[in-house]
Short mmCIF file of C-alpha atoms in Angstrom, two decimals:
data_model
loop_
_atom_site.label_atom_id
_atom_site.label_comp_id
_atom_site.label_asym_id
_atom_site.label_seq_id
_atom_site.Cartn_x
_atom_site.Cartn_y
_atom_site.Cartn_z
CA MET E 9 2.57 -8.85 -46.07
CA THR E 10 5.93 -10.24 -45.04
CA VAL E 11 6.53 -12.07 -41.77
CA ARG E 12 8.73 -9.22 -40.55
CA ARG E 13 6.03 -6.65 -41.30
CA LYS E 14 3.37 -8.80 -39.52
CA ARG E 15 5.56 -9.01 -36.40
CA LEU E 16 6.17 -5.27 -36.42
CA THR E 17 2.45 -4.56 -36.85
CA THR E 18 1.55 -6.98 -34.04
CA TRP E 19 4.17 -5.45 -31.74
CA LEU E 20 2.92 -1.91 -32.48
CA VAL E 21 -0.72 -2.87 -31.85
CA ILE E 22 0.09 -4.60 -28.55
CA THR E 23 2.37 -1.77 -27.37
CA GLY E 24 -0.14 0.91 -28.38
CA THR E 25 -3.04 -0.90 -26.69
CA THR E 26 -1.01 -1.40 -23.51
CA ALA E 27 -0.04 2.29 -23.43
CA VAL E 28 -3.64 3.43 -23.94
CA LEU E 29 -4.90 1.09 -21.20
CA ALA E 30 -2.15 2.20 -18.78
CA VAL E 31 -2.82 5.92 -19.32
CA GLY E 32 -6.59 5.34 -19.15
CA GLY E 33 -6.24 3.39 -15.90
CA TRP E 34 -4.05 6.09 -14.35
CA TRP E 35 -6.52 8.79 -15.41
CA ALA E 36 -9.49 6.82 -14.05
CA TYR E 37 -7.70 6.37 -10.70
CA GLN E 38 -6.94 10.10 -10.45
CA VAL E 39 -10.55 11.04 -11.23
CA SER E 40 -11.90 8.46 -8.79
CA ALA E 41 -9.54 9.59 -6.01
CA ALA E 42 -10.48 13.24 -6.58
CA PHE E 43 -14.21 12.42 -6.41
CA ASP E 44 -14.03 10.31 -3.24
CA GLY E 45 -11.60 12.61 -1.40
CA THR E 46 -8.57 10.31 -1.21
CA LEU E 47 -6.22 12.14 -3.58
CA GLY E 48 -3.04 12.89 -1.61
CA VAL E 49 -1.81 16.48 -1.46
CA PRO E 50 0.99 18.31 0.37
CA CYS E 51 -0.10 19.20 3.90
CA ASP E 52 0.92 22.85 3.51
CA GLU E 53 -1.57 23.12 0.63
CA ALA E 54 -4.31 21.54 2.76
CA ALA E 55 -3.46 23.84 5.72
CA ARG E 56 -3.64 26.90 3.45
CA PHE E 57 -7.06 25.80 2.17
CA VAL E 58 -8.53 25.37 5.68
CA ARG E 59 -7.02 28.75 6.66
CA ALA E 60 -4.73 27.23 9.29
CA ALA E 61 -1.28 28.26 10.41
CA GLU E 62 1.77 26.19 9.48
CA LEU E 63 1.51 22.75 11.11
CA PRO E 64 2.97 22.59 14.63
CA ALA E 65 6.53 21.53 15.37
CA GLY E 66 6.91 17.82 16.06
CA THR E 67 4.08 16.86 13.70
CA HIS E 68 4.20 13.27 12.52
CA ASP E 69 1.95 10.68 10.82
CA ARG E 70 0.74 13.35 8.40
CA LYS E 71 -1.91 12.43 5.85
CA CYS E 72 -3.53 15.13 3.76
CA THR E 73 -6.12 14.56 1.05
CA THR E 74 -8.42 16.47 -1.26
CA GLY E 75 -11.55 15.79 -3.20
CA GLN E 76 -13.94 17.61 -5.46
CA TRP E 77 -17.40 16.85 -6.68
CA LEU E 78 -19.98 19.54 -6.04
CA SER E 79 -17.62 21.34 -3.67
CA ILE E 80 -13.91 21.32 -2.89
CA SER E 81 -12.75 19.56 0.27
CA TYR E 82 -9.42 19.02 2.01
CA LYS E 83 -8.59 16.92 5.06
CA LEU E 84 -5.58 17.08 7.38
CA ASP E 85 -4.83 14.19 9.69
CA PHE E 86 -1.74 14.33 11.92
CA ARG E 87 -0.30 13.74 15.36
CA ALA E 88 1.71 16.30 17.31
CA PRO E 89 2.69 17.13 20.89
CA ARG E 90 -0.36 18.26 22.83
CA GLY E 91 1.02 21.67 23.85
CA GLU E 92 2.11 22.47 20.29
CA THR E 93 -1.29 21.41 18.99
CA GLU E 94 -3.16 23.66 21.41
CA ALA E 95 -0.98 26.64 20.43
CA TRP E 96 -1.53 25.82 16.74
CA LEU E 97 -5.30 25.68 17.21
CA ARG E 98 -5.31 29.06 19.01
CA ALA E 99 -3.18 30.63 16.26
CA SER E 100 -5.24 29.12 13.43
CA TYR E 101 -8.74 29.52 14.86
CA PRO E 102 -8.67 32.02 17.75
CA ASP E 103 -12.47 32.04 18.16
CA ALA E 104 -12.89 28.24 18.06
CA LYS E 105 -14.46 26.75 21.16
CA LEU E 106 -13.61 23.07 21.60
CA SER E 107 -16.52 21.02 22.86
CA GLY E 108 -16.51 17.57 24.43
CA ASP E 109 -19.92 16.82 22.93
CA CYS E 110 -18.58 14.85 19.94
CA THR E 111 -19.48 11.44 18.59
CA HIS E 112 -16.12 10.44 17.09
CA SER E 113 -13.50 12.36 19.09
CA ASP E 114 -12.55 13.72 22.52
CA ALA E 115 -13.11 17.33 21.43
CA CYS E 116 -14.42 19.06 18.33
CA ALA E 117 -15.16 22.53 16.99
CA TYR E 118 -16.80 24.26 14.06
CA PRO E 119 -14.99 27.61 14.02
CA GLN E 120 -16.61 30.61 12.42
CA LEU E 121 -14.36 31.68 9.53
CA PRO E 122 -14.05 35.36 8.61
CA GLY E 123 -15.14 36.70 5.24
CA ARG E 124 -18.07 36.13 2.91
CA ALA E 125 -17.99 33.13 0.58
CA PRO E 126 -16.26 32.65 -1.76
CA VAL E 127 -12.99 33.55 -0.05
CA ARG E 128 -9.72 33.59 -2.00
CA ASP E 129 -6.11 34.05 -0.95
CA GLU E 130 -3.68 36.58 -2.45
CA ALA E 131 -2.84 34.18 -5.31
CA GLY E 132 -6.52 33.74 -6.17
CA HIS E 133 -6.88 30.21 -4.76
CA ARG E 134 -10.26 29.32 -3.28
CA LEU E 135 -10.28 28.83 0.51
CA ALA E 136 -12.63 26.89 2.77
CA ASP E 137 -16.02 28.28 3.65
CA GLY E 138 -16.40 25.88 6.58
CA VAL E 139 -14.04 23.90 8.82
CA HIS E 140 -14.58 21.01 11.22
CA ILE E 141 -11.93 20.12 13.83
CA GLU E 142 -11.66 16.84 15.73
CA LEU E 143 -9.09 16.28 18.46
CA ASP E 144 -8.20 13.06 20.30
CA HIS E 145 -5.72 12.59 23.12
CA GLU E 146 -3.79 9.40 22.47
CA ASP E 147 -4.11 6.62 25.04
CA GLY E 148 -0.88 5.59 26.73
CA ASP E 149 0.92 8.79 25.79
CA GLY E 150 -1.19 11.72 26.99
CA ASP E 151 1.25 14.22 25.50
CA VAL E 152 0.25 13.41 21.90
CA ALA E 153 -2.83 14.78 20.18
CA HIS E 154 -4.39 13.27 17.07
CA VAL E 155 -5.84 16.10 15.01
CA ARG E 156 -8.26 15.88 12.09
CA VAL E 157 -9.28 19.05 10.28
CA SER E 158 -11.61 19.06 7.30
CA GLY E 159 -12.51 22.08 5.23
CA PHE E 160 -15.02 22.51 2.43
CA THR E 161 -16.59 25.01 0.08
CA VAL E 162 -20.32 25.54 -0.35
#
């Protein structure tokens, strides 16, 4: 084998190995993030899954994630003006009764969702069977609410 051919073979082996490791690492990260519920998704997709209305005006610090292992789960985490948040909660979950008896938030609710599981939207996408809402009123600026909504299938 000539020197030129050895260099080409070495370069191809190194490049091919690097490509396989990079793609394998990316795939492993995606699978891991999906299993532990930290895979980022658009917040409108998460809101659709938890059967909520469009996020309120003035929403900021949005973080929406999904995960899937034995069931599908989505989480919304955002801050918005308190009045807008209350109107959004009434529009999204009219029967939800916020309770102050929560361990990790100022108020929480487990709204009863309509329909028998499994519920699907018009496009055939699976929707949440259960939803948990947590609401905190930010210290220092009482006009901002920190909202966390998680939805899951059973």
